[in-house]
Amino acid sequence: YTPSDFPLARVDQARLDEWQDRHPALQRLYPATPMQAGLQFHSMLDTSAYVVQTYPELRGKLDPVAFRAAWQQVLDRHDIFRTAFVGEGEALHQLVVSRVYLPWHEEDWSDLPEDEQTRRFEAFRNQDHQAGFDFDCPPLLRIALFRLGQDRYRLLWTQHHILLDGWSMPLVYRDVMWLYRAQLQATASPLPPPPSYERYIGWLQSKAPEQAHAHWRDLLRNFDAPTPLVVDRLPGDGETGYFELHLELSVAQTQALQALAKAHRTTVNILVQWSWAYLLHRYSGESEVVFGATISGRPAEVPGVEEMVGLFINTIPVKVTFGEELNIAESLATLHDSFQRSTEHGYL
């Protein structure tokens, strides 16, 4: 495949003319993805929904001026960081402008005790999270840098999930560091032009959804809701929230899982999905269970998709059937084949 096999996204010319009048700096206009439309809808109800924050500690000599310039270059480089979202629902569009300026905040806390630094950072981070974003005003990200001591800094990168998926974030960090080194050495950017996210939108528009609709209707014909984990209960005190439980497998356990997956010509991901499905089966008593799984959503036939910065993920239903006629090996093989077919229709 070559980029010419996937033309840029189509857009209604009348809509383009309308928005060009409102935004003289408009560079491109193309439809949003269904996932982006969903994230925007929820964010209109709760401004802090899908606001993502990462805050690593940086150790070593740092030139804040060059670091800030590198982040600005990343915004100049990738269209998604210069994107506003206009309209709503199925009419939601991505409006790319020619120039945005990085929202940057910087403070020096090096003379404060560590506990006070922690308190101030958490207060700032929470306030920044609650502030959310205005979808009409790019960029939908902010950077804050706090000096904690000699050669110690805390970075806070706040952004809306409508821009990026997890795959994209290491690509952004890589670009920042390459451009930062170029700033220090006063050399030209070492990076080639990035592949256009608009190519992916064009690929989405090229898909005929009828086959995907048929696939999902057939897969989910007997379901109208996910299978509940019936032992789960809301806390009696009304407190809700997001929590994590971590379990680390040993090297030997990991190797055993990898060997088992290889023996059944499948992946560790499928083993985990099957195990979760079996848990739901045992607790619910249902012979057929369904739950959601997140996929990368990056079609291999789109040139440069692995280097694109943007939002590609989707969450798709996974159905697993248990019965006396299937042993574990057959059930794993069935799930593997079904998940592959579903992934092909995961753009819907």
mmCIF file of C-alpha atoms in Angstrom:
data_model
loop_
_atom_site.group_PDB
_atom_site.id
_atom_site.type_symbol
_atom_site.label_atom_id
_atom_site.label_comp_id
_atom_site.label_asym_id
_atom_site.label_seq_id
_atom_site.Cartn_x
_atom_site.Cartn_y
_atom_site.Cartn_z
ATOM 1 C CA TYR A 1 0.000 0.000 0.000
ATOM 2 C CA THR A 2 1.027 3.607 -0.551
ATOM 3 C CA PRO A 3 -0.459 6.801 0.901
ATOM 4 C CA SER A 4 -2.147 7.482 -2.429
ATOM 5 C CA ASP A 5 -4.230 4.332 -1.916
ATOM 6 C CA PHE A 6 -5.900 6.151 0.996
ATOM 7 C CA PRO A 7 -6.938 9.669 -0.012
ATOM 8 C CA LEU A 8 -7.467 12.335 2.608
ATOM 9 C CA ALA A 9 -10.810 12.479 4.357
ATOM 10 C CA ARG A 10 -13.817 13.829 2.496
ATOM 11 C CA VAL A 11 -15.658 16.836 3.871
ATOM 12 C CA ASP A 12 -18.745 18.727 2.787
ATOM 13 C CA GLN A 13 -17.583 21.856 0.923
ATOM 14 C CA ALA A 14 -20.413 24.000 2.271
ATOM 15 C CA ARG A 15 -19.477 23.045 5.830
ATOM 16 C CA LEU A 16 -15.838 23.812 5.067
ATOM 17 C CA ASP A 17 -16.736 27.266 3.710
ATOM 18 C CA GLU A 18 -18.879 27.974 6.765
ATOM 19 C CA TRP A 19 -16.125 27.148 9.240
ATOM 20 C CA GLN A 20 -13.484 28.909 7.147
ATOM 21 C CA ASP A 21 -15.416 32.135 7.671
ATOM 22 C CA ARG A 22 -15.479 31.577 11.438
ATOM 23 C CA HIS A 23 -11.857 30.412 11.720
ATOM 24 C CA PRO A 24 -9.508 32.213 9.318
ATOM 25 C CA ALA A 25 -6.621 30.051 10.599
ATOM 26 C CA LEU A 26 -8.452 26.855 9.610
ATOM 27 C CA GLN A 27 -6.090 24.445 7.896
ATOM 28 C CA ARG A 28 -8.156 21.256 7.624
ATOM 29 C CA LEU A 29 -11.654 20.074 8.488
ATOM 30 C CA TYR A 30 -12.730 16.437 8.601
ATOM 31 C CA PRO A 31 -15.168 14.250 10.574
ATOM 32 C CA ALA A 32 -14.450 13.020 14.081
ATOM 33 C CA THR A 33 -14.364 9.306 14.819
ATOM 34 C CA PRO A 34 -17.283 7.600 16.603
ATOM 35 C CA MET A 35 -15.086 7.146 19.691
ATOM 36 C CA GLN A 36 -14.246 10.841 19.741
ATOM 37 C CA ALA A 37 -17.939 11.695 19.466
ATOM 38 C CA GLY A 38 -18.665 9.438 22.438
ATOM 39 C CA LEU A 39 -15.925 10.997 24.559
ATOM 40 C CA GLN A 40 -17.140 14.490 23.715
ATOM 41 C CA PHE A 41 -20.721 13.583 24.642
ATOM 42 C CA HIS A 42 -19.707 12.336 28.104
ATOM 43 C CA SER A 43 -17.439 15.349 28.619
ATOM 44 C CA MET A 44 -20.338 17.713 28.003
ATOM 45 C CA LEU A 45 -22.027 16.120 31.030
ATOM 46 C CA ASP A 46 -18.886 16.128 33.192
ATOM 47 C CA THR A 47 -16.058 18.490 32.237
ATOM 48 C CA SER A 48 -13.459 16.377 34.060
ATOM 49 C CA ALA A 49 -14.433 13.136 32.297
ATOM 50 C CA TYR A 50 -11.648 11.636 30.173
ATOM 51 C CA VAL A 51 -9.114 14.233 31.287
ATOM 52 C CA VAL A 52 -5.843 12.282 31.368
ATOM 53 C CA GLN A 53 -2.821 13.278 33.444
ATOM 54 C CA THR A 54 0.712 11.908 33.538
ATOM 55 C CA TYR A 55 3.281 13.302 35.958
ATOM 56 C CA PRO A 56 6.730 11.728 35.840
ATOM 57 C CA GLU A 57 9.643 12.995 37.891
ATOM 58 C CA LEU A 58 12.554 14.154 35.750
ATOM 59 C CA ARG A 59 16.093 13.734 37.087
ATOM 60 C CA GLY A 60 19.171 15.370 35.576
ATOM 61 C CA LYS A 61 20.049 18.741 34.137
ATOM 62 C CA LEU A 62 17.111 20.355 32.376
ATOM 63 C CA ASP A 63 16.859 23.537 30.350
ATOM 64 C CA PRO A 64 13.227 24.624 30.862
ATOM 65 C CA VAL A 65 13.334 27.086 27.958
ATOM 66 C CA ALA A 66 14.521 24.427 25.490
ATOM 67 C CA PHE A 67 12.103 21.900 26.997
ATOM 68 C CA ARG A 68 9.174 24.254 26.505
ATOM 69 C CA ALA A 69 10.263 24.962 22.930
ATOM 70 C CA ALA A 70 10.387 21.220 22.207
ATOM 71 C CA TRP A 71 6.803 20.775 23.400
ATOM 72 C CA GLN A 72 5.714 23.702 21.219
ATOM 73 C CA GLN A 73 7.387 22.037 18.233
ATOM 74 C CA VAL A 74 5.432 18.854 18.942
ATOM 75 C CA LEU A 75 2.200 20.872 18.781
ATOM 76 C CA ASP A 76 3.365 22.359 15.487
ATOM 77 C CA ARG A 77 4.250 18.889 14.209
ATOM 78 C CA HIS A 78 1.070 16.896 14.896
ATOM 79 C CA ASP A 79 -2.327 18.059 13.604
ATOM 80 C CA ILE A 80 -4.222 16.467 16.497
ATOM 81 C CA PHE A 81 -2.698 18.987 18.940
ATOM 82 C CA ARG A 82 -3.991 21.874 16.828
ATOM 83 C CA THR A 83 -7.501 20.434 16.613
ATOM 84 C CA ALA A 84 -10.775 21.873 17.847
ATOM 85 C CA PHE A 85 -13.959 19.798 17.880
ATOM 86 C CA VAL A 86 -16.958 21.549 16.378
ATOM 87 C CA GLY A 87 -20.537 20.380 16.066
ATOM 88 C CA GLU A 88 -21.878 17.394 18.006
ATOM 89 C CA GLY A 89 -23.042 13.816 17.598
ATOM 90 C CA GLU A 90 -22.661 12.386 14.113
ATOM 91 C CA ALA A 91 -21.959 15.922 12.835
ATOM 92 C CA LEU A 92 -18.897 16.336 15.110
ATOM 93 C CA HIS A 93 -15.884 17.506 13.077
ATOM 94 C CA GLN A 94 -12.180 18.001 13.719
ATOM 95 C CA LEU A 95 -11.074 21.499 12.840
ATOM 96 C CA VAL A 96 -7.299 21.812 12.483
ATOM 97 C CA VAL A 97 -5.838 25.310 12.751
ATOM 98 C CA SER A 98 -2.452 26.417 11.504
ATOM 99 C CA ARG A 99 -1.004 27.546 14.845
ATOM 100 C CA VAL A 100 -1.654 27.124 18.556
ATOM 101 C CA TYR A 101 0.374 28.170 21.570
ATOM 102 C CA LEU A 102 1.323 25.746 24.309
ATOM 103 C CA PRO A 103 -0.345 26.481 27.685
ATOM 104 C CA TRP A 104 2.691 26.397 29.976
ATOM 105 C CA HIS A 105 2.939 26.833 33.763
ATOM 106 C CA GLU A 106 6.212 26.808 35.688
ATOM 107 C CA GLU A 107 7.096 27.157 39.380
ATOM 108 C CA ASP A 108 10.200 26.713 41.525
ATOM 109 C CA TRP A 109 9.509 24.780 44.737
ATOM 110 C CA SER A 110 13.107 23.772 45.423
ATOM 111 C CA ASP A 111 13.188 25.668 48.741
ATOM 112 C CA LEU A 112 10.088 23.886 50.102
ATOM 113 C CA PRO A 113 10.118 20.692 52.213
ATOM 114 C CA GLU A 114 9.110 17.511 50.385
ATOM 115 C CA ASP A 115 5.739 17.130 52.115
ATOM 116 C CA GLU A 116 4.780 20.696 51.156
ATOM 117 C CA GLN A 117 5.847 20.036 47.551
ATOM 118 C CA THR A 118 3.600 16.965 47.507
ATOM 119 C CA ARG A 119 0.662 18.857 48.991
ATOM 120 C CA ARG A 120 0.966 21.731 46.525
ATOM 121 C CA PHE A 121 1.364 19.413 43.551
ATOM 122 C CA GLU A 122 -1.728 17.369 44.420
ATOM 123 C CA ALA A 123 -3.756 20.540 44.893
ATOM 124 C CA PHE A 124 -2.582 21.910 41.545
ATOM 125 C CA ARG A 125 -3.123 18.590 39.767
ATOM 126 C CA ASN A 126 -6.660 18.168 41.093
ATOM 127 C CA GLN A 127 -7.604 21.739 40.187
ATOM 128 C CA ASP A 128 -6.135 21.276 36.706
ATOM 129 C CA HIS A 129 -8.067 18.028 36.264
ATOM 130 C CA GLN A 130 -11.367 19.599 37.271
ATOM 131 C CA ALA A 131 -10.857 22.515 34.880
ATOM 132 C CA GLY A 132 -11.416 20.274 31.843
ATOM 133 C CA PHE A 133 -11.164 21.728 28.345
ATOM 134 C CA ASP A 134 -13.122 23.863 25.899
ATOM 135 C CA PHE A 135 -13.446 21.766 22.729
ATOM 136 C CA ASP A 136 -13.658 24.929 20.610
ATOM 137 C CA CYS A 137 -10.253 26.177 21.768
ATOM 138 C CA PRO A 138 -7.187 24.097 20.933
ATOM 139 C CA PRO A 139 -4.853 22.832 22.174
ATOM 140 C CA LEU A 140 -6.688 20.422 24.451
ATOM 141 C CA LEU A 141 -3.601 19.931 26.588
ATOM 142 C CA ARG A 142 -1.560 21.794 29.186
ATOM 143 C CA ILE A 143 1.990 21.418 30.505
ATOM 144 C CA ALA A 144 3.218 22.377 33.971
ATOM 145 C CA LEU A 145 6.786 22.055 35.233
ATOM 146 C CA PHE A 146 7.784 22.237 38.906
ATOM 147 C CA ARG A 147 11.376 22.416 40.084
ATOM 148 C CA LEU A 148 11.750 20.228 43.176
ATOM 149 C CA GLY A 149 15.489 20.518 43.810
ATOM 150 C CA GLN A 150 18.896 20.332 42.237
ATOM 151 C CA ASP A 151 18.339 18.562 38.898
ATOM 152 C CA ARG A 152 14.873 17.323 39.965
ATOM 153 C CA TYR A 153 11.602 18.341 38.304
ATOM 154 C CA ARG A 154 7.993 17.186 38.248
ATOM 155 C CA LEU A 155 6.238 17.339 34.882
ATOM 156 C CA LEU A 156 2.445 17.474 34.649
ATOM 157 C CA TRP A 157 0.965 16.723 31.230
ATOM 158 C CA THR A 158 -2.809 17.215 31.256
ATOM 159 C CA GLN A 159 -4.729 16.377 28.076
ATOM 160 C CA HIS A 160 -8.121 15.207 26.919
ATOM 161 C CA HIS A 161 -8.427 11.573 25.874
ATOM 162 C CA ILE A 162 -10.202 12.713 22.696
ATOM 163 C CA LEU A 163 -6.736 13.502 21.309
ATOM 164 C CA LEU A 164 -4.663 10.420 22.030
ATOM 165 C CA ASP A 165 -4.643 6.748 22.901
ATOM 166 C CA GLY A 166 -2.022 4.939 24.970
ATOM 167 C CA TRP A 167 -0.095 3.875 21.864
ATOM 168 C CA SER A 168 0.424 7.535 20.918
ATOM 169 C CA MET A 169 1.854 8.742 24.220
ATOM 170 C CA PRO A 170 5.321 7.131 23.909
ATOM 171 C CA LEU A 171 5.508 8.543 20.374
ATOM 172 C CA VAL A 172 4.870 12.035 21.758
ATOM 173 C CA TYR A 173 7.462 11.633 24.538
ATOM 174 C CA ARG A 174 9.983 10.374 21.965
ATOM 175 C CA ASP A 175 9.380 13.409 19.747
ATOM 176 C CA VAL A 176 9.723 15.770 22.716
ATOM 177 C CA MET A 177 13.096 14.318 23.698
ATOM 178 C CA TRP A 178 14.467 14.306 20.154
ATOM 179 C CA LEU A 179 13.375 17.901 19.614
ATOM 180 C CA TYR A 180 14.708 18.908 23.045
ATOM 181 C CA ARG A 181 18.163 17.561 22.162
ATOM 182 C CA ALA A 182 17.996 19.439 18.861
ATOM 183 C CA GLN A 183 17.158 22.629 20.788
ATOM 184 C CA LEU A 184 20.174 22.167 23.064
ATOM 185 C CA GLN A 185 22.473 21.546 20.110
ATOM 186 C CA ALA A 186 20.912 24.362 18.022
ATOM 187 C CA THR A 187 20.370 21.975 15.121
ATOM 188 C CA ALA A 188 17.464 21.413 12.773
ATOM 189 C CA SER A 189 14.685 18.996 13.703
ATOM 190 C CA PRO A 190 15.910 15.385 13.330
ATOM 191 C CA LEU A 191 12.414 14.073 12.679
ATOM 192 C CA PRO A 192 10.804 13.273 9.316
ATOM 193 C CA PRO A 193 7.273 14.584 8.673
ATOM 194 C CA PRO A 194 4.733 12.501 10.609
ATOM 195 C CA PRO A 195 2.086 10.396 8.849
ATOM 196 C CA SER A 196 -1.223 12.237 8.651
ATOM 197 C CA TYR A 197 -4.022 11.275 11.046
ATOM 198 C CA GLU A 198 -6.364 12.473 8.315
ATOM 199 C CA ARG A 199 -5.353 9.408 6.267
ATOM 200 C CA TYR A 200 -6.896 7.229 8.958
ATOM 201 C CA ILE A 201 -10.102 9.274 8.826
ATOM 202 C CA GLY A 202 -10.130 8.748 5.063
ATOM 203 C CA TRP A 203 -9.760 4.999 5.636
ATOM 204 C CA LEU A 204 -12.700 5.082 8.048
ATOM 205 C CA GLN A 205 -14.826 6.851 5.440
ATOM 206 C CA SER A 206 -13.869 4.247 2.836
ATOM 207 C CA LYS A 207 -15.344 1.385 4.876
ATOM 208 C CA ALA A 208 -18.782 0.118 3.942
ATOM 209 C CA PRO A 209 -20.449 -0.523 7.324
ATOM 210 C CA GLU A 210 -23.047 -3.059 6.155
ATOM 211 C CA GLN A 211 -20.746 -6.058 6.629
ATOM 212 C CA ALA A 212 -19.682 -4.855 10.071
ATOM 213 C CA HIS A 213 -23.311 -4.291 11.081
ATOM 214 C CA ALA A 214 -24.131 -7.855 10.007
ATOM 215 C CA HIS A 215 -21.202 -9.238 12.021
ATOM 216 C CA TRP A 216 -22.218 -7.510 15.249
ATOM 217 C CA ARG A 217 -25.915 -8.286 14.850
ATOM 218 C CA ASP A 218 -25.088 -11.972 14.424
ATOM 219 C CA LEU A 219 -22.638 -12.035 17.336
ATOM 220 C CA LEU A 220 -24.957 -10.245 19.776
ATOM 221 C CA ARG A 221 -28.376 -11.469 18.683
ATOM 222 C CA ASN A 222 -29.157 -12.972 22.117
ATOM 223 C CA PHE A 223 -27.763 -10.119 24.233
ATOM 224 C CA ASP A 224 -28.970 -6.724 25.330
ATOM 225 C CA ALA A 225 -26.448 -6.072 28.140
ATOM 226 C CA PRO A 226 -23.024 -7.245 29.342
ATOM 227 C CA THR A 227 -22.915 -10.286 31.608
ATOM 228 C CA PRO A 228 -22.868 -8.986 35.199
ATOM 229 C CA LEU A 229 -20.330 -10.089 37.759
ATOM 230 C CA VAL A 230 -23.068 -10.940 40.252
ATOM 231 C CA VAL A 231 -20.779 -11.032 43.303
ATOM 232 C CA ASP A 232 -20.002 -7.339 42.764
ATOM 233 C CA ARG A 233 -21.914 -4.857 44.895
ATOM 234 C CA LEU A 234 -21.899 -1.093 45.231
ATOM 235 C CA PRO A 235 -20.547 0.040 48.623
ATOM 236 C CA GLY A 236 -23.239 0.618 51.218
ATOM 237 C CA ASP A 237 -21.961 4.064 52.150
ATOM 238 C CA GLY A 238 -22.592 5.366 48.647
ATOM 239 C CA GLU A 239 -18.910 5.934 47.940
ATOM 240 C CA THR A 240 -17.886 5.071 44.393
ATOM 241 C CA GLY A 241 -14.711 5.541 42.433
ATOM 242 C CA TYR A 242 -12.016 3.935 40.353
ATOM 243 C CA PHE A 243 -9.656 1.519 42.053
ATOM 244 C CA GLU A 244 -6.829 -0.742 40.958
ATOM 245 C CA LEU A 245 -5.590 -4.103 42.190
ATOM 246 C CA HIS A 246 -2.160 -5.225 41.039
ATOM 247 C CA LEU A 247 -0.931 -8.802 40.724
ATOM 248 C CA GLU A 248 2.572 -9.435 39.452
ATOM 249 C CA LEU A 249 3.347 -12.801 37.873
ATOM 250 C CA SER A 250 6.754 -14.376 38.267
ATOM 251 C CA VAL A 251 9.029 -14.982 35.301
ATOM 252 C CA ALA A 252 8.227 -18.690 35.478
ATOM 253 C CA GLN A 253 4.462 -18.070 35.535
ATOM 254 C CA THR A 254 4.738 -15.677 32.603
ATOM 255 C CA GLN A 255 6.801 -18.150 30.592
ATOM 256 C CA ALA A 256 4.284 -20.901 31.371
ATOM 257 C CA LEU A 257 1.426 -18.739 30.051
ATOM 258 C CA GLN A 258 3.404 -17.875 26.930
ATOM 259 C CA ALA A 259 4.168 -21.558 26.345
ATOM 260 C CA LEU A 260 0.503 -22.485 26.823
ATOM 261 C CA ALA A 261 -0.581 -19.796 24.337
ATOM 262 C CA LYS A 262 1.995 -20.978 21.814
ATOM 263 C CA ALA A 263 0.894 -24.610 22.211
ATOM 264 C CA HIS A 264 -2.678 -23.612 21.373
ATOM 265 C CA ARG A 265 -1.594 -21.243 18.564
ATOM 266 C CA THR A 266 -3.080 -18.257 20.281
ATOM 267 C CA THR A 267 -1.977 -15.279 22.410
ATOM 268 C CA VAL A 268 -1.742 -14.535 26.114
ATOM 269 C CA ASN A 269 -4.433 -11.903 25.523
ATOM 270 C CA ILE A 270 -6.846 -14.650 24.414
ATOM 271 C CA LEU A 271 -5.947 -16.754 27.475
ATOM 272 C CA VAL A 272 -6.793 -13.819 29.745
ATOM 273 C CA GLN A 273 -10.051 -13.154 27.894
ATOM 274 C CA TRP A 274 -11.051 -16.817 28.130
ATOM 275 C CA SER A 275 -10.221 -16.911 31.852
ATOM 276 C CA TRP A 276 -12.333 -13.814 32.523
ATOM 277 C CA ALA A 277 -15.156 -15.303 30.469
ATOM 278 C CA TYR A 278 -14.967 -18.532 32.462
ATOM 279 C CA LEU A 279 -15.162 -16.561 35.709
ATOM 280 C CA LEU A 280 -18.288 -14.765 34.450
ATOM 281 C CA HIS A 281 -19.717 -18.109 33.310
ATOM 282 C CA ARG A 282 -19.246 -19.733 36.719
ATOM 283 C CA TYR A 283 -20.613 -16.787 38.709
ATOM 284 C CA SER A 284 -23.545 -15.971 36.418
ATOM 285 C CA GLY A 285 -24.523 -19.542 35.522
ATOM 286 C CA GLU A 286 -24.931 -18.441 31.886
ATOM 287 C CA SER A 287 -23.556 -20.641 29.103
ATOM 288 C CA GLU A 288 -22.957 -17.574 26.917
ATOM 289 C CA VAL A 289 -21.225 -14.504 28.345
ATOM 290 C CA VAL A 290 -20.249 -11.164 26.850
ATOM 291 C CA PHE A 291 -17.912 -8.419 28.051
ATOM 292 C CA GLY A 292 -15.892 -5.546 26.560
ATOM 293 C CA ALA A 293 -12.283 -5.531 25.375
ATOM 294 C CA THR A 294 -10.215 -2.624 24.090
ATOM 295 C CA ILE A 295 -8.434 -2.955 20.742
ATOM 296 C CA SER A 296 -5.722 -0.749 19.244
ATOM 297 C CA GLY A 297 -7.897 0.078 16.215
ATOM 298 C CA ARG A 298 -4.864 0.672 13.976
ATOM 299 C CA PRO A 299 -5.486 -0.980 10.573
ATOM 300 C CA ALA A 300 -2.269 -2.404 9.143
ATOM 301 C CA GLU A 301 -3.242 -1.438 5.598
ATOM 302 C CA VAL A 302 -3.047 2.297 6.376
ATOM 303 C CA PRO A 303 0.557 3.365 5.630
ATOM 304 C CA GLY A 304 2.403 4.673 8.679
ATOM 305 C CA VAL A 305 -0.447 3.905 11.093
ATOM 306 C CA GLU A 306 1.977 2.644 13.747
ATOM 307 C CA GLU A 307 3.584 6.126 13.834
ATOM 308 C CA MET A 308 0.375 8.165 13.791
ATOM 309 C CA VAL A 309 -0.506 10.285 16.812
ATOM 310 C CA GLY A 310 -4.230 10.368 17.504
ATOM 311 C CA LEU A 311 -7.137 8.363 18.897
ATOM 312 C CA PHE A 312 -7.661 4.945 17.307
ATOM 313 C CA ILE A 313 -8.847 2.622 20.083
ATOM 314 C CA ASN A 314 -12.281 1.106 20.337
ATOM 315 C CA THR A 315 -13.978 -1.143 22.868
ATOM 316 C CA ILE A 316 -15.705 -4.130 21.303
ATOM 317 C CA PRO A 317 -17.923 -6.880 22.730
ATOM 318 C CA VAL A 318 -16.377 -10.315 23.233
ATOM 319 C CA LYS A 319 -18.709 -13.321 23.352
ATOM 320 C CA VAL A 320 -17.682 -16.725 24.704
ATOM 321 C CA THR A 321 -19.860 -19.858 24.702
ATOM 322 C CA PHE A 322 -19.353 -22.676 27.184
ATOM 323 C CA GLY A 323 -20.854 -26.127 26.776
ATOM 324 C CA GLU A 324 -20.148 -29.773 27.401
ATOM 325 C CA GLU A 325 -19.371 -30.326 23.715
ATOM 326 C CA LEU A 326 -16.303 -28.013 23.809
ATOM 327 C CA ASN A 327 -13.060 -28.730 25.633
ATOM 328 C CA ILE A 328 -10.673 -25.943 26.639
ATOM 329 C CA ALA A 329 -8.523 -26.242 23.502
ATOM 330 C CA GLU A 330 -11.553 -26.012 21.228
ATOM 331 C CA SER A 331 -13.002 -23.128 23.231
ATOM 332 C CA LEU A 332 -9.709 -21.202 22.991
ATOM 333 C CA ALA A 333 -9.541 -21.792 19.231
ATOM 334 C CA THR A 334 -13.134 -20.610 18.798
ATOM 335 C CA LEU A 335 -12.480 -17.451 20.844
ATOM 336 C CA HIS A 336 -9.265 -16.743 18.912
ATOM 337 C CA ASP A 337 -11.034 -16.937 15.543
ATOM 338 C CA SER A 338 -14.039 -14.940 16.762
ATOM 339 C CA PHE A 339 -11.897 -12.168 18.242
ATOM 340 C CA GLN A 340 -9.893 -11.868 15.019
ATOM 341 C CA ARG A 341 -13.093 -11.459 13.002
ATOM 342 C CA SER A 342 -14.439 -8.940 15.494
ATOM 343 C CA THR A 343 -11.212 -6.938 15.378
ATOM 344 C CA GLU A 344 -11.624 -6.585 11.593
ATOM 345 C CA HIS A 345 -14.996 -4.934 12.263
ATOM 346 C CA GLY A 346 -13.772 -3.012 15.320
ATOM 347 C CA TYR A 347 -13.865 0.366 13.575
ATOM 348 C CA LEU A 348 -17.663 0.546 13.765
#
